[in-house]
Amino acid sequence: MESRSAGGGPRDGQGSRRRQEIVAAVQRLLGEWGSADRLTMRAVAKEVGISAPSIYLHFSDKTELVWAALEDRYNELAAWMATAARAGDGVDPRVLVRAQARAYCRFAMDSPGHYRLMFEVHQPTADPNRIGGHPARRVSAGLRAGLRDCVDNGFGLSLPVEQAAQTLWAGLHGIVSLHHSLYHDDSSDELVLQLADGLVDALVPGAPFVAGSGFETAASRRIKELRSAPESDGPRP
């Protein structure tokens, strides 16, 4: 079992290296099994070649372990979306949201294996109080920022910002999941991007936002509650 330093963590740089080895092992097992259901601390320890209790020096539980293993992928997707928005036409904020949506779809089509691990592999059930700490929050945050920019510039939304962002995310996921399930080449790539554009246009129709920026629904309030919940013992950004 690994020893701890006076500060409570594994000694010197060994802790950082061991954490990286554990994360890499989880990534391999998730890719091989296609689910987190079989993932246990014992299985990960065996893959790394350490004792199961040693993992608890780095991760509090299975949920934190899986989230850490996938965090780099979520960050990569969020970076794709942010880069696309910065490169877009800044005159019309709807164009920037379309650019984000298209970047999301392109990431999923260009890296189907990574996308499946992020959104199609069954992850451990997390307490609602921790879900705000999920690394996928960076993806939804980018969509919310883009939609808020639309509102700030006088464009109407068909739903409150919180709900519109979640609906857009869910719609994009559905589009690319159908693409992965039904097509095995690039024959539908352009259609996927066109459907993403249409989804954005449906959520940002451009009419005056009559209800005002404070407009809420039961769904939008629940989404805000989940986002604002304390992270508890979950992984930190």
Coordinates of C-alpha atoms in Angstrom, one line a residue:
M1 CA 0.0 0.0 0.0
E2 CA 1.2 3.5 -0.8
S3 CA 2.5 5.7 2.1
R4 CA 1.3 9.2 2.8
S5 CA 3.4 12.3 3.2
A6 CA 3.0 14.6 6.2
G7 CA 0.4 16.5 4.3
G8 CA -1.8 13.5 3.9
G9 CA -1.2 12.6 0.2
P10 CA 1.1 10.0 -1.4
R11 CA 4.8 11.0 -1.2
D12 CA 6.4 13.4 -3.7
G13 CA 5.4 13.0 -7.3
Q14 CA 4.5 9.3 -6.8
G15 CA 0.9 10.3 -6.0
S16 CA 0.4 12.2 -9.3
R17 CA 1.9 9.4 -11.3
R18 CA -0.2 6.8 -9.6
R19 CA -3.3 8.8 -10.1
Q20 CA -2.5 9.0 -13.9
E21 CA -2.0 5.2 -14.0
I22 CA -5.4 4.7 -12.3
V23 CA -7.2 7.0 -14.6
A24 CA -5.6 5.3 -17.7
A25 CA -6.6 1.9 -16.3
V26 CA -10.2 3.1 -15.9
Q27 CA -10.2 4.4 -19.5
R28 CA -9.0 1.1 -20.8
L29 CA -11.6 -0.9 -18.9
L30 CA -14.5 1.4 -19.9
G31 CA -13.4 1.1 -23.5
E32 CA -13.2 -2.7 -23.3
W33 CA -16.4 -3.2 -21.4
G34 CA -18.5 -0.4 -22.8
S35 CA -20.1 0.2 -19.4
A36 CA -19.1 1.2 -15.8
D37 CA -21.4 -1.5 -14.4
R38 CA -18.5 -4.1 -14.0
L39 CA -16.0 -1.5 -12.8
T40 CA -14.9 -2.0 -9.2
M41 CA -12.1 -0.7 -7.2
R42 CA -10.7 -4.2 -7.1
A43 CA -10.8 -4.5 -10.9
V44 CA -9.0 -1.2 -11.3
A45 CA -6.4 -2.1 -8.8
K46 CA -5.8 -5.4 -10.6
E47 CA -5.3 -3.6 -13.9
V48 CA -2.8 -1.1 -12.3
G49 CA -1.1 -3.8 -10.2
I50 CA -1.8 -2.3 -6.8
S51 CA -4.0 -3.1 -3.8
A52 CA -7.6 -1.9 -3.9
P53 CA -7.3 0.2 -0.7
S54 CA -4.5 2.2 -2.4
I55 CA -7.0 3.7 -4.9
Y56 CA -8.9 5.4 -2.0
L57 CA -5.7 7.6 -1.5
H58 CA -6.6 9.2 -4.8
F59 CA -10.4 8.8 -5.4
S60 CA -13.2 8.7 -2.8
D61 CA -15.5 6.3 -4.7
K62 CA -16.4 4.8 -8.1
T63 CA -18.3 7.9 -9.3
E64 CA -15.3 10.2 -8.8
L65 CA -13.1 7.6 -10.5
V66 CA -15.2 7.4 -13.6
W67 CA -15.7 11.2 -13.8
A68 CA -11.9 11.7 -13.6
A69 CA -11.3 9.2 -16.3
L70 CA -13.6 11.0 -18.7
E71 CA -12.8 14.6 -17.7
D72 CA -10.2 15.2 -20.4
R73 CA -12.7 14.2 -23.1
Y74 CA -15.3 16.6 -21.9
N75 CA -12.8 19.4 -21.7
E76 CA -11.7 18.6 -25.3
L77 CA -15.3 18.8 -26.5
A78 CA -15.9 22.1 -24.6
A79 CA -12.7 23.5 -26.2
W80 CA -13.9 22.5 -29.7
M81 CA -17.1 24.4 -29.1
A82 CA -15.4 27.4 -27.7
T83 CA -13.0 27.6 -30.6
A84 CA -15.8 27.3 -33.1
A85 CA -17.7 30.1 -31.4
R86 CA -14.7 32.4 -31.4
A87 CA -14.1 31.8 -35.1
G88 CA -17.7 32.5 -36.0
D89 CA -19.3 35.7 -37.2
G90 CA -19.7 37.9 -34.1
V91 CA -22.4 40.1 -35.6
D92 CA -25.2 37.6 -35.1
P93 CA -25.0 35.6 -31.8
R94 CA -27.2 32.9 -33.3
V95 CA -24.4 32.1 -35.7
L96 CA -22.1 31.5 -32.7
V97 CA -24.6 29.1 -31.2
R98 CA -24.9 27.3 -34.5
A99 CA -21.1 27.1 -34.6
Q100 CA -21.1 25.5 -31.1
A101 CA -23.8 23.0 -32.1
R102 CA -21.9 22.1 -35.3
A103 CA -18.6 21.7 -33.4
Y104 CA -20.4 19.3 -30.9
C105 CA -21.6 17.2 -33.8
R106 CA -18.3 17.2 -35.6
F107 CA -16.5 16.0 -32.4
A108 CA -19.0 13.2 -32.1
M109 CA -18.6 12.2 -35.7
D110 CA -14.8 12.5 -35.8
S111 CA -14.3 10.8 -32.4
P112 CA -17.1 8.2 -32.1
G113 CA -15.2 6.1 -29.6
H114 CA -14.6 8.9 -27.3
Y115 CA -18.1 10.2 -27.7
R116 CA -19.6 6.8 -26.8
L117 CA -17.4 6.7 -23.6
M118 CA -18.6 10.2 -22.6
F119 CA -22.3 9.9 -23.3
E120 CA -23.3 6.3 -24.2
V121 CA -21.5 4.3 -21.6
H122 CA -23.6 3.8 -18.5
Q123 CA -21.9 5.8 -15.7
P124 CA -22.4 5.3 -11.9
T125 CA -25.6 6.8 -10.5
A126 CA -24.7 10.0 -8.7
D127 CA -26.6 11.7 -5.9
P128 CA -28.3 14.8 -7.3
N129 CA -26.3 16.9 -4.9
R130 CA -23.1 15.9 -6.7
I131 CA -24.3 16.1 -10.3
G132 CA -23.3 19.8 -10.6
G133 CA -19.7 18.6 -10.3
H134 CA -19.8 16.4 -13.4
P135 CA -17.2 17.4 -15.9
A136 CA -19.8 17.6 -18.7
R137 CA -20.9 20.8 -17.0
R138 CA -18.4 22.7 -19.2
V139 CA -20.3 21.6 -22.3
S140 CA -23.7 22.8 -21.1
A141 CA -22.1 26.0 -19.7
G142 CA -20.9 26.9 -23.2
L143 CA -24.4 26.4 -24.7
R144 CA -26.0 28.5 -21.9
A145 CA -23.5 31.3 -22.5
G146 CA -24.3 31.4 -26.2
L147 CA -28.0 31.4 -25.6
R148 CA -27.8 34.2 -23.0
D149 CA -25.8 36.2 -25.5
C150 CA -28.7 35.8 -27.9
V151 CA -31.1 37.1 -25.3
D152 CA -28.8 40.0 -24.4
N153 CA -28.7 41.0 -28.1
G154 CA -32.5 41.1 -28.4
F155 CA -33.2 37.6 -29.9
G156 CA -36.1 35.6 -28.6
L157 CA -35.9 32.1 -27.2
S158 CA -38.7 29.6 -27.3
L159 CA -37.8 28.3 -23.8
P160 CA -36.0 29.8 -20.7
V161 CA -32.2 29.8 -21.1
E162 CA -31.6 26.9 -18.7
Q163 CA -34.2 24.7 -20.4
A164 CA -33.2 25.8 -23.9
A165 CA -29.6 24.8 -23.3
Q166 CA -30.5 21.4 -21.9
T167 CA -33.0 20.8 -24.8
L168 CA -30.3 21.8 -27.4
W169 CA -27.8 19.5 -25.7
A170 CA -30.3 16.6 -25.7
G171 CA -31.3 17.2 -29.3
L172 CA -27.7 17.3 -30.5
H173 CA -27.0 14.0 -28.6
G174 CA -30.0 12.5 -30.3
I175 CA -28.9 13.6 -33.7
V176 CA -25.4 12.2 -33.4
S177 CA -26.6 9.0 -31.7
L178 CA -28.9 8.2 -34.6
H179 CA -26.0 8.9 -36.9
H180 CA -23.8 6.4 -35.0
S181 CA -26.5 3.8 -35.0
L182 CA -27.7 4.0 -38.6
Y183 CA -24.7 5.1 -40.7
H184 CA -21.2 3.7 -40.9
D185 CA -19.7 6.3 -43.2
D186 CA -19.8 10.1 -43.9
S187 CA -22.9 9.9 -46.0
S188 CA -25.0 11.7 -43.4
D189 CA -22.5 14.1 -42.1
E190 CA -23.9 17.2 -43.8
L191 CA -27.5 16.2 -42.8
V192 CA -26.4 16.0 -39.2
L193 CA -25.0 19.6 -39.4
Q194 CA -28.2 20.8 -41.1
L195 CA -30.3 19.2 -38.4
A196 CA -28.2 20.9 -35.7
D197 CA -28.7 24.3 -37.4
G198 CA -32.5 23.6 -37.5
L199 CA -32.5 22.8 -33.8
V200 CA -30.8 26.0 -32.9
D201 CA -33.1 28.0 -35.2
A202 CA -36.2 26.4 -33.5
L203 CA -34.9 27.4 -30.0
V204 CA -33.8 30.9 -31.1
P205 CA -36.5 31.9 -33.6
G206 CA -35.6 35.6 -33.4
A207 CA -38.9 36.9 -32.3
P208 CA -39.0 39.4 -29.3
F209 CA -38.6 37.6 -26.0
V210 CA -42.0 38.7 -24.8
A211 CA -41.8 36.8 -21.5
G212 CA -38.6 38.5 -20.5
S213 CA -35.2 37.1 -19.5
G214 CA -36.7 36.0 -16.2
F215 CA -39.2 33.6 -17.8
E216 CA -39.0 30.2 -16.1
T217 CA -40.7 26.8 -16.2
A218 CA -40.7 23.9 -13.8
A219 CA -38.1 22.2 -15.9
S220 CA -35.8 25.3 -16.0
R221 CA -36.1 25.7 -12.2
R222 CA -35.1 22.0 -11.7
I223 CA -32.1 22.3 -14.0
K224 CA -30.9 25.4 -12.1
E225 CA -31.3 23.5 -8.8
L226 CA -29.2 20.6 -10.0
R227 CA -26.5 23.0 -11.4
S228 CA -26.3 25.0 -8.2
A229 CA -26.2 22.1 -5.8
P230 CA -22.9 21.8 -3.8
E231 CA -20.5 19.3 -5.2
S232 CA -20.2 17.5 -1.8
D233 CA -17.4 14.9 -2.1
G234 CA -17.5 14.9 -5.9
P235 CA -14.5 15.7 -8.1
R236 CA -13.3 19.3 -8.3
P237 CA -12.7 21.2 -11.6

